[in-house]
C-alpha cells in the first residue's frame, strides 16, 4: 500500500512525511527544497484485537500499545507542483511518474494561505489555498493525458491489430493501477466512441480527469492549522470540494514525535494529548513549544491530524480493512509462537483467498478453507472478510 504526498511547493509535504515516518529529510521555508522523492514507512491504526483475547500482539512490523495496533503503509513524498508544471514550470511534472504505484494521494495545502502561487512565503490570508488544490488536480490530469499522448502510436497499432479501445488503453494505464472496468465505464459515460488518436486535447483531458477521479482518489491535508486564519479557509475548502479535508499541523506532529522518541513526553501518533515525562529535562523554550502545540492544535482540533489523514485515505477513501492471519487459532500465533504477528490490509471486497494470496502465493494455491478464530467456524475461500477479523487458513499439505 503506497500513499503519495503531493501539492504545491513549500506547503509542508516533507514535514508531513517526516512526522509520519520519522525519516529525516531536508525541509525549509522556500520553494523546491525536495527534488528526489523520499520514501518511508508510516502507520495506520486499528483498534487492537489482542486485548479481547487477553494476549499481547508481537508484530513483525509496526507496534501495538494495547489500545491500537499500528500497521505499516508506505509513504512517498515528491517534489512540489506549480501551475504550468506540465509545460516544464518549476520542476515539471515528470516526477509524478514516481506515483504510478500509489493507491491514493494526499494533497497537502497551506491552509492559512501563507505561500503564493510559486511557493514563496507571504503573510497569512494573502493566497487562496483552493486555487492550489484546483491546480494540483489539473496538473495530475495533464500528467495522465501526457501518458496516453506519448503512447498514441502504440495504441494505434494495438487497435489496428484488433484490440478494443478499452483493452488498448488498459495496457497503457495498468501501470497506474487503473482497472479495465473503470476505463470501459469512463469511455461509455463520456460517449468516447472514437479511438484515442482522434480525440481532441479537451476530450483527452476529460477522460484523464474522470479516470483519476475514479482510480486515484485524493484526500486533502489542510496543513499549518497552528497558524491563525487557517480555519476560515478550511471551512471554505469543505464547501467547495468533495474530497475529505483534514485539519493538520505537520509541524506539531513532528515536534511531538521527536519529543516522544527522545523520551521527553509520552505520545503516540493520533493521541489527543501528551504527557511530559520529566519537566526538569526540558528547557523553557522546549516546554513553551509543547504548550503551544497543545493550545493551538490539540485542544482546538483534537489531534495533529497527520494520523487521521492517513486513516481517512486508507479507510474512508479506499475503504480498505485490516485482517489478522494466524496459524495457531488457540494461541493466536504463528508456528513460532509470535502472537498476531501480521496485520494485512485488504480491499473492501477482500476474501479468505485474497488474504492467502497476500501471505504467500504457494499458500493460496493449496488453501482449502479458512477458520474465523472468533467463533471457530469454517469459512469458504470466497467468504468476504470484515475489518479486524482473525483468520486461520487451512491448506493442503
Ligand atoms: N506553521 C507551520 N509551518 C509548517 C507546518 N508544516 C510545515 N511547515 C513549514 O513549512 C515550510 C515548508 O515545509 P516543507 O515540509 O519543506 O514543505 P514541502 O511542501 O515539502 O516543500 P518543497 O519540497 O520545497 O516543495 C517549512 O518551513 C516548515 O517548517 C505546519 O504544520 N505549521
Ligand atoms: Mg519537500
Tab-separated table of C-alpha atoms and ligand atoms in Angstrom:
chain	number	residue	atom	x	y	z
A	1	UNK	CA	0.000	0.000	0.000
A	2	UNK	CA	1.618	3.229	-1.181
A	3	UNK	CA	0.284	6.698	-0.347
A	4	UNK	CA	1.623	9.720	-2.241
A	5	UNK	CA	2.172	13.183	-0.785
A	6	UNK	CA	1.639	15.865	-3.392
A	7	UNK	CA	0.922	19.559	-3.550
A	8	UNK	CA	2.238	22.976	-4.354
A	9	UNK	CA	5.822	23.613	-3.375
A	10	UNK	CA	6.586	24.783	0.195
A	11	UNK	CA	3.346	23.700	1.863
A	12	UNK	CA	4.722	21.079	4.291
A	13	UNK	CA	4.763	17.785	2.327
A	14	UNK	CA	8.162	16.766	3.643
A	15	UNK	CA	7.252	17.889	7.170
A	16	UNK	CA	4.157	15.654	6.984
A	17	UNK	CA	6.321	12.834	5.603
A	18	UNK	CA	8.941	13.149	8.367
A	19	UNK	CA	6.265	13.449	11.069
A	20	UNK	CA	4.608	10.237	9.863
A	21	UNK	CA	7.773	8.217	9.206
A	22	UNK	CA	10.443	9.817	11.442
A	23	UNK	CA	12.692	9.724	8.376
A	24	UNK	CA	14.870	12.837	8.299
A	25	UNK	CA	14.638	14.798	5.050
A	26	UNK	CA	15.512	18.329	4.045
A	27	UNK	CA	12.803	20.920	4.751
A	28	UNK	CA	12.904	24.678	4.506
A	29	UNK	CA	10.642	27.701	4.078
A	30	UNK	CA	11.418	28.224	0.382
A	31	UNK	CA	10.228	26.647	-2.882
A	32	UNK	CA	11.570	23.396	-4.367
A	33	UNK	CA	13.576	22.042	-1.451
A	34	UNK	CA	12.657	18.433	-2.290
A	35	UNK	CA	13.904	17.263	-5.671
A	36	UNK	CA	14.284	13.483	-5.365
A	37	UNK	CA	11.399	11.586	-3.748
A	38	UNK	CA	11.555	10.488	-0.105
A	39	UNK	CA	10.167	7.061	0.680
A	40	UNK	CA	9.397	5.833	4.186
A	41	UNK	CA	7.058	3.824	6.373
A	42	UNK	CA	4.102	5.380	8.190
A	43	UNK	CA	1.316	3.619	10.075
A	44	UNK	CA	-2.444	3.380	10.221
A	45	UNK	CA	-4.161	2.466	13.467
A	46	UNK	CA	-6.506	-0.454	14.036
A	47	UNK	CA	-8.300	-0.929	17.353
A	48	UNK	CA	-6.281	-3.744	18.964
A	49	UNK	CA	-7.748	-7.234	18.874
A	50	UNK	CA	-5.273	-8.693	21.383
A	51	UNK	CA	-6.971	-7.167	24.461
A	52	UNK	CA	-10.177	-9.007	23.554
A	53	UNK	CA	-8.323	-12.325	23.964
A	54	UNK	CA	-6.140	-11.368	26.939
A	55	UNK	CA	-2.910	-11.622	24.899
A	56	UNK	CA	-0.444	-9.027	23.590
A	57	UNK	CA	0.472	-8.594	19.918
A	58	UNK	CA	4.041	-9.307	18.856
A	59	UNK	CA	4.010	-7.566	15.469
A	60	UNK	CA	6.681	-8.336	12.866
A	61	UNK	CA	6.248	-4.766	11.617
A	62	UNK	CA	4.757	-1.795	13.420
A	63	UNK	CA	3.738	-1.963	17.084
A	64	UNK	CA	0.802	-2.343	19.449
A	65	UNK	CA	0.120	-0.394	22.638
A	66	UNK	CA	-2.851	-2.463	23.770
A	67	UNK	CA	-5.275	0.182	22.507
A	68	UNK	CA	-4.147	0.391	18.914
A	69	UNK	CA	-2.145	-1.732	16.530
A	70	UNK	CA	-0.017	0.429	14.209
A	71	UNK	CA	0.072	-1.184	10.756
A	72	UNK	CA	2.740	-0.130	8.238
A	73	UNK	CA	1.974	1.638	4.965
A	74	UNK	CA	4.470	3.208	2.540
A	75	UNK	CA	4.618	6.945	2.020
A	76	UNK	CA	6.193	8.789	-0.891
A	77	UNK	CA	6.980	12.496	-0.644
A	78	UNK	CA	7.642	14.065	-4.033
A	79	UNK	CA	8.742	17.446	-5.343
A	80	UNK	CA	6.277	20.348	-5.374
A	81	UNK	CA	3.977	21.220	-8.286
A	82	UNK	CA	3.170	24.696	-9.541
A	83	UNK	CA	0.789	25.885	-12.266
A	84	UNK	CA	2.200	25.056	-15.675
A	85	UNK	CA	4.281	22.133	-14.358
A	86	UNK	CA	3.210	20.087	-17.435
A	87	UNK	CA	4.888	22.759	-19.561
A	88	UNK	CA	8.065	22.399	-17.529
A	89	UNK	CA	7.489	25.191	-14.981
A	90	UNK	CA	9.105	24.622	-11.590
A	91	UNK	CA	10.384	21.063	-11.561
A	92	UNK	CA	7.855	19.967	-14.207
A	93	UNK	CA	5.509	17.033	-13.637
A	94	UNK	CA	7.609	14.100	-14.884
A	95	UNK	CA	8.391	13.201	-11.281
A	96	UNK	CA	4.727	12.211	-10.899
A	97	UNK	CA	5.819	9.011	-12.652
A	98	UNK	CA	7.121	8.007	-9.218
A	99	UNK	CA	3.487	7.993	-8.103
A	100	UNK	CA	2.309	5.460	-10.665
A	101	UNK	CA	2.137	2.860	-7.894
A	102	UNK	CA	0.270	4.978	-5.330
A	103	UNK	CA	-3.290	3.920	-4.484
A	104	UNK	CA	-4.331	7.291	-3.116
A	105	UNK	CA	-2.662	10.689	-2.914
A	106	UNK	CA	-2.737	13.221	-0.113
A	107	UNK	CA	-2.808	16.801	-1.387
A	108	UNK	CA	-1.066	18.901	1.242
A	109	UNK	CA	-2.206	22.537	1.208
A	110	UNK	CA	-1.062	25.641	3.042
A	111	UNK	CA	-4.429	26.257	4.723
A	112	UNK	CA	-3.728	29.766	6.069
A	113	UNK	CA	-2.651	30.845	2.563
A	114	UNK	CA	0.847	31.847	3.658
A	115	UNK	CA	2.648	30.931	0.416
A	116	UNK	CA	1.978	32.428	-3.022
A	117	UNK	CA	1.367	30.526	-6.270
A	118	UNK	CA	5.113	29.906	-6.643
A	119	UNK	CA	5.583	28.788	-3.038
A	120	UNK	CA	7.189	31.977	-1.747
A	121	UNK	CA	6.317	32.903	1.858
A	122	UNK	CA	3.668	35.675	2.142
A	123	UNK	CA	1.566	36.857	5.127
A	124	UNK	CA	-1.343	34.520	6.063
A	125	UNK	CA	-4.563	35.108	4.068
A	126	UNK	CA	-2.625	36.501	1.088
A	127	UNK	CA	-3.290	33.443	-1.056
A	128	UNK	CA	-6.305	31.197	-1.682
A	129	UNK	CA	-5.479	27.506	-0.953
A	130	UNK	CA	-8.476	26.404	-3.051
A	131	UNK	CA	-6.591	27.603	-6.133
A	132	UNK	CA	-3.707	25.303	-5.199
A	133	UNK	CA	-5.977	22.257	-4.959
A	134	UNK	CA	-7.510	23.025	-8.364
A	135	UNK	CA	-4.059	23.448	-9.904
A	136	UNK	CA	-2.640	20.245	-8.423
A	137	UNK	CA	-5.625	18.237	-9.661
A	138	UNK	CA	-5.341	19.789	-13.095
A	139	UNK	CA	-1.610	19.071	-13.309
A	140	UNK	CA	-2.358	15.468	-12.341
A	141	UNK	CA	-4.935	15.180	-15.136
A	142	UNK	CA	-2.455	16.673	-17.593
A	143	UNK	CA	0.100	14.101	-16.453
A	144	UNK	CA	-2.308	11.207	-17.166
A	145	UNK	CA	-3.168	12.818	-20.513
A	146	UNK	CA	0.542	13.009	-21.362
A	147	UNK	CA	0.985	9.282	-20.628
A	148	UNK	CA	-1.768	8.489	-23.148
A	149	UNK	CA	-0.464	11.082	-25.616
A	150	UNK	CA	3.025	9.550	-25.529
A	151	UNK	CA	1.567	6.076	-26.141
A	152	UNK	CA	-0.652	7.057	-29.074
A	153	UNK	CA	1.309	5.143	-31.728
A	154	UNK	CA	1.282	2.031	-29.538
A	155	UNK	CA	-2.478	2.417	-29.009
A	156	UNK	CA	-2.956	2.860	-32.769
A	157	UNK	CA	-1.057	-0.337	-33.607
A	158	UNK	CA	-2.986	-2.302	-30.970
A	159	UNK	CA	-6.314	-1.099	-32.372
A	160	UNK	CA	-5.229	-1.848	-35.973
A	161	UNK	CA	-4.220	-5.296	-34.685
A	162	UNK	CA	-7.794	-5.887	-33.470
A	163	UNK	CA	-7.713	-4.672	-29.856
A	164	UNK	CA	-10.740	-2.861	-28.469
A	165	UNK	CA	-10.244	0.763	-27.333
A	166	UNK	CA	-10.576	-0.150	-23.667
A	167	UNK	CA	-8.085	-3.034	-23.980
A	168	UNK	CA	-5.530	-0.771	-25.684
A	169	UNK	CA	-5.969	1.925	-23.021
A	170	UNK	CA	-5.843	-0.653	-20.242
A	171	UNK	CA	-2.430	-1.786	-21.437
A	172	UNK	CA	-1.156	1.793	-21.208
A	173	UNK	CA	-2.829	2.644	-17.894
A	174	UNK	CA	-2.489	-0.644	-15.991
A	175	UNK	CA	0.804	0.610	-14.533
A	176	UNK	CA	-1.278	3.316	-12.879
A	177	UNK	CA	-3.391	0.708	-11.138
A	178	UNK	CA	-6.460	1.542	-13.237
A	179	UNK	CA	-8.969	-1.289	-13.665
A	180	UNK	CA	-10.319	-2.202	-17.087
A	181	UNK	CA	-13.969	-1.870	-15.970
A	182	UNK	CA	-13.249	1.719	-14.934
A	183	UNK	CA	-11.794	2.520	-18.362
A	184	UNK	CA	-14.855	0.982	-20.004
A	185	UNK	CA	-17.226	2.931	-17.763
A	186	UNK	CA	-15.477	6.245	-18.409
A	187	UNK	CA	-15.441	5.680	-22.187
A	188	UNK	CA	-19.166	4.986	-22.043
A	189	UNK	CA	-20.091	7.794	-19.658
A	190	UNK	CA	-18.206	10.333	-21.786
A	191	UNK	CA	-19.524	8.776	-25.043
A	192	UNK	CA	-15.973	8.374	-26.336
A	193	UNK	CA	-16.540	6.054	-29.276
A	194	UNK	CA	-13.626	7.140	-31.465
A	195	UNK	CA	-10.128	5.761	-30.807
A	196	UNK	CA	-7.882	7.969	-28.586
A	197	UNK	CA	-5.735	9.062	-31.600
A	198	UNK	CA	-8.772	11.005	-32.802
A	199	UNK	CA	-9.708	12.657	-29.530
A	200	UNK	CA	-9.276	16.406	-29.214
A	201	UNK	CA	-6.999	17.689	-26.441
A	202	UNK	CA	-10.106	18.626	-24.453
A	203	UNK	CA	-11.622	15.139	-24.727
A	204	UNK	CA	-8.332	13.538	-23.725
A	205	UNK	CA	-8.248	15.779	-20.674
A	206	UNK	CA	-11.881	14.985	-19.791
A	207	UNK	CA	-11.061	11.287	-19.986
A	208	UNK	CA	-7.936	11.712	-17.815
A	209	UNK	CA	-9.830	13.736	-15.177
A	210	UNK	CA	-12.519	11.106	-14.916
A	211	UNK	CA	-10.020	8.212	-14.745
A	212	UNK	CA	-8.215	9.955	-11.881
A	213	UNK	CA	-11.429	10.684	-10.035
A	214	UNK	CA	-12.411	7.032	-10.127
A	215	UNK	CA	-8.997	5.351	-9.735
A	216	UNK	CA	-6.585	7.612	-7.892
A	217	UNK	CA	-8.584	9.498	-5.301
A	218	UNK	CA	-7.333	12.403	-3.206
A	219	UNK	CA	-7.518	13.371	0.459
A	220	UNK	CA	-6.777	16.962	1.442
A	221	UNK	CA	-4.428	17.637	4.373
A	222	UNK	CA	-5.213	21.255	5.290
A	223	UNK	CA	-1.818	21.914	6.844
A	224	UNK	CA	-0.477	24.644	9.158
A	225	UNK	CA	-3.665	24.869	11.242
A	226	UNK	CA	-1.485	26.241	14.034
A	227	UNK	CA	-1.317	29.477	12.020
A	228	UNK	CA	-4.241	31.866	12.622
A	229	UNK	CA	-6.615	32.313	9.622
A	230	UNK	CA	-6.392	28.648	8.646
A	231	UNK	CA	-9.838	27.746	9.967
A	232	UNK	CA	-11.905	30.050	7.729
A	233	UNK	CA	-10.154	28.679	4.671
A	234	UNK	CA	-10.708	25.082	5.783
A	235	UNK	CA	-14.452	25.689	6.105
A	236	UNK	CA	-14.487	27.167	2.628
A	237	UNK	CA	-12.486	24.257	1.166
A	238	UNK	CA	-15.075	21.945	2.733
A	239	UNK	CA	-17.897	23.766	0.969
A	240	UNK	CA	-16.150	23.772	-2.412
A	241	UNK	CA	-14.589	20.301	-2.600
A	242	UNK	CA	-15.919	16.748	-2.434
A	243	UNK	CA	-12.697	15.212	-1.109
A	244	UNK	CA	-12.253	14.545	2.626
A	245	UNK	CA	-10.448	17.504	4.239
A	246	UNK	CA	-8.487	17.009	7.457
A	247	UNK	CA	-7.131	19.906	9.543
A	248	UNK	CA	-3.431	19.154	10.068
A	249	UNK	CA	-0.376	20.562	11.751
A	250	UNK	CA	2.515	18.524	10.407
A	251	UNK	CA	4.984	20.693	12.317
A	252	UNK	CA	3.166	19.953	15.607
A	253	UNK	CA	3.199	16.213	14.903
A	254	UNK	CA	6.919	16.330	14.119
A	255	UNK	CA	7.636	18.169	17.395
A	256	UNK	CA	5.604	15.627	19.387
A	257	UNK	CA	7.036	12.549	17.705
A	258	UNK	CA	10.612	13.716	18.106
A	259	UNK	CA	9.998	14.619	21.767
A	260	UNK	CA	8.457	11.180	22.332
A	261	UNK	CA	11.356	9.435	20.573
A	262	UNK	CA	13.805	11.246	22.886
A	263	UNK	CA	11.770	10.140	25.906
A	264	UNK	CA	10.708	13.681	26.912
A	265	UNK	CA	6.979	13.053	26.524
A	266	UNK	CA	4.544	10.163	26.302
A	267	UNK	CA	2.732	10.487	22.990
A	268	UNK	CA	1.679	8.107	20.256
A	269	UNK	CA	0.585	9.145	16.750
A	270	UNK	CA	-3.070	10.163	16.734
A	271	UNK	CA	-3.283	10.803	20.508
A	272	UNK	CA	-5.409	13.778	21.559
A	273	UNK	CA	-2.811	14.901	24.125
A	274	UNK	CA	0.670	14.146	25.524
A	275	UNK	CA	2.240	13.909	28.934
A	276	UNK	CA	5.594	15.405	29.919
A	277	UNK	CA	7.778	12.700	31.481
A	278	UNK	CA	10.155	14.933	33.459
A	279	UNK	CA	9.892	18.724	33.185
A	280	UNK	CA	13.420	19.222	34.536
A	281	UNK	CA	14.855	17.552	31.388
A	282	UNK	CA	13.313	20.173	29.110
A	283	UNK	CA	14.399	23.773	28.532
A	284	UNK	CA	11.914	26.627	28.940
A	285	UNK	CA	11.837	27.061	25.173
A	286	UNK	CA	11.004	23.382	24.652
A	287	UNK	CA	8.248	23.473	27.281
A	288	UNK	CA	6.820	26.584	25.658
A	289	UNK	CA	6.831	24.906	22.217
A	290	UNK	CA	4.966	21.900	23.633
A	291	UNK	CA	2.437	24.176	25.358
A	292	UNK	CA	1.819	25.994	22.089
A	293	UNK	CA	1.188	22.686	20.309
A	294	UNK	CA	-1.323	21.753	22.987
A	295	UNK	CA	-3.137	25.090	22.913
A	296	UNK	CA	-3.117	25.913	19.212
A	297	UNK	CA	-3.547	22.415	17.787
A	298	UNK	CA	-4.543	19.570	20.143
A	299	UNK	CA	-7.099	21.466	22.240
A	300	UNK	CA	-8.640	23.044	19.162
A	301	UNK	CA	-8.678	20.173	16.666
A	302	UNK	CA	-8.461	17.071	18.884
A	303	UNK	CA	-5.189	15.824	17.310
A	304	UNK	CA	-2.457	16.982	14.922
A	305	UNK	CA	-4.407	15.399	12.045
A	306	UNK	CA	-1.455	13.528	10.484
A	307	UNK	CA	-2.710	10.142	11.652
A	308	UNK	CA	-6.324	10.997	10.768
A	309	UNK	CA	-5.255	11.921	7.236
A	310	UNK	CA	-3.529	8.569	6.648
A	311	UNK	CA	-6.517	6.720	8.082
A	312	UNK	CA	-9.021	8.760	6.036
A	313	UNK	CA	-7.022	7.793	2.929
A	314	UNK	CA	-6.995	4.071	3.707
A	315	UNK	CA	-10.338	3.506	5.418
A	316	UNK	CA	-12.635	6.254	4.215
A	317	UNK	CA	-11.479	6.764	0.646
A	318	UNK	CA	-10.088	3.363	-0.332
A	319	UNK	CA	-12.459	1.532	2.053
A	320	UNK	CA	-9.708	-0.916	2.985
A	321	UNK	CA	-9.803	-3.209	6.011
A	322	UNK	CA	-7.178	-4.912	8.171
A	323	UNK	CA	-7.280	-8.622	8.997
A	324	UNK	CA	-5.031	-10.785	11.153
A	325	UNK	CA	-3.877	-14.173	9.840
A	326	UNK	CA	-2.727	-16.738	12.437
A	327	UNK	CA	-1.567	-20.335	12.228
A	328	UNK	CA	-2.480	-21.400	15.762
A	329	UNK	CA	-6.100	-20.440	16.438
A	330	UNK	CA	-5.845	-21.107	20.184
A	331	UNK	CA	-2.706	-19.099	20.853
A	332	UNK	CA	-3.428	-16.606	18.049
A	333	UNK	CA	0.140	-17.084	16.915
A	334	UNK	CA	2.328	-18.192	14.038
A	335	UNK	CA	4.180	-21.526	14.247
A	336	UNK	CA	6.996	-19.888	16.234
A	337	UNK	CA	4.594	-18.646	18.908
A	338	UNK	CA	4.561	-14.964	17.858
A	339	UNK	CA	1.142	-13.592	18.786
A	340	UNK	CA	-0.767	-11.886	15.951
A	341	UNK	CA	2.468	-11.306	14.020
A	342	UNK	CA	0.882	-9.943	10.830
A	343	UNK	CA	-1.784	-7.413	10.000
A	344	UNK	CA	-2.807	-7.464	6.357
A	345	UNK	CA	-4.509	-4.608	4.537
A	346	UNK	CA	-7.176	-5.821	2.113
A	347	UNK	CA	-9.663	-4.096	-0.172
A	348	UNK	CA	-13.329	-3.796	0.786
A	349	UNK	CA	-14.270	-6.985	-1.085
A	350	UNK	CA	-11.177	-8.945	0.106
A	351	UNK	CA	-11.848	-12.659	0.704
A	352	UNK	CA	-10.116	-15.526	2.525
A	353	UNK	CA	-8.459	-16.377	-0.791
A	354	UNK	CA	-7.188	-12.799	-1.204
A	355	UNK	CA	-5.723	-13.000	2.290
A	356	UNK	CA	-3.982	-16.291	1.415
A	357	UNK	CA	-2.606	-14.671	-1.740
A	358	UNK	CA	-1.212	-11.767	0.300
A	359	UNK	CA	0.531	-14.144	2.695
A	360	UNK	CA	2.106	-16.319	0.010
A	361	UNK	CA	1.092	-17.409	-3.490
A	362	UNK	CA	2.011	-21.019	-2.532
A	363	UNK	CA	-0.420	-20.906	0.399
A	364	UNK	CA	-3.092	-19.513	-1.913
A	365	UNK	CA	-2.591	-22.455	-4.305
A	366	UNK	CA	-3.044	-25.002	-1.524
A	367	UNK	CA	-5.663	-23.168	0.563
A	368	UNK	CA	-8.783	-25.247	1.302
A	369	UNK	CA	-10.811	-23.005	3.605
A	370	UNK	CA	-10.457	-20.553	6.487
A	371	UNK	CA	-11.408	-20.582	10.159
A	372	UNK	CA	-12.905	-17.472	11.733
A	373	UNK	CA	-10.968	-17.524	15.004
A	374	UNK	CA	-13.598	-15.553	16.969
A	375	UNK	CA	-16.303	-18.193	16.563
A	376	UNK	CA	-14.138	-21.126	15.354
A	377	UNK	CA	-16.388	-21.516	12.275
A	378	UNK	CA	-15.220	-22.681	8.879
A	379	UNK	CA	-15.375	-20.007	6.192
A	380	UNK	CA	-15.091	-20.661	2.456
A	381	UNK	CA	-12.319	-19.224	0.301
A	382	UNK	CA	-14.752	-16.765	-1.311
A	383	UNK	CA	-16.034	-15.505	2.054
A	384	UNK	CA	-15.674	-11.698	2.243
A	385	UNK	CA	-13.769	-10.819	5.410
A	386	UNK	CA	-14.606	-7.996	7.839
A	387	UNK	CA	-12.347	-5.377	9.381
A	388	UNK	CA	-10.395	-6.832	12.346
A	389	UNK	CA	-11.204	-10.471	11.512
A	390	UNK	CA	-8.713	-13.024	12.794
A	391	UNK	CA	-8.358	-15.911	10.355
A	392	UNK	CA	-6.560	-19.224	10.165
A	393	UNK	CA	-6.052	-20.540	6.655
A	394	UNK	CA	-6.185	-24.292	6.320
A	395	UNK	CA	-4.110	-25.542	3.386
A	396	UNK	CA	-3.499	-28.973	1.829
A	397	UNK	CA	-0.120	-30.421	2.712
B	1	LIG	N1	3.411	26.761	10.984
B	1	LIG	C1	3.607	25.622	10.333
B	1	LIG	N2	4.610	25.518	9.446
B	1	LIG	C2	4.763	24.346	8.806
B	1	LIG	C3	3.907	23.221	9.031
B	1	LIG	N3	4.320	22.201	8.242
B	1	LIG	C4	5.392	22.669	7.562
B	1	LIG	N4	5.661	23.949	7.889
B	1	LIG	C5	6.776	24.787	7.397
B	1	LIG	O1	6.634	24.952	6.004
B	1	LIG	C6	7.913	25.044	5.372
B	1	LIG	C7	7.992	24.099	4.210
B	1	LIG	O2	7.979	22.793	4.677
B	1	LIG	P1	8.421	21.531	3.797
B	1	LIG	O3	7.984	20.322	4.520
B	1	LIG	O4	9.849	21.652	3.388
B	1	LIG	O5	7.479	21.794	2.513
B	1	LIG	P2	7.381	20.975	1.115
B	1	LIG	O6	5.968	21.053	0.691
B	1	LIG	O7	7.984	19.626	1.260
B	1	LIG	O8	8.253	21.910	0.177
B	1	LIG	P3	9.081	21.545	-1.191
B	1	LIG	O9	9.735	20.228	-1.038
B	1	LIG	O10	10.079	22.662	-1.259
B	1	LIG	O11	8.077	21.606	-2.290
B	1	LIG	C8	8.937	24.748	6.466
B	1	LIG	O12	9.469	25.980	6.929
B	1	LIG	C9	8.116	24.077	7.568
B	1	LIG	O13	8.643	24.299	8.870
B	1	LIG	C10	2.861	23.372	9.990
B	1	LIG	O14	2.090	22.454	10.284
B	1	LIG	N5	2.761	24.595	10.606
B	2	LIG	MG1	9.582	18.783	0.356
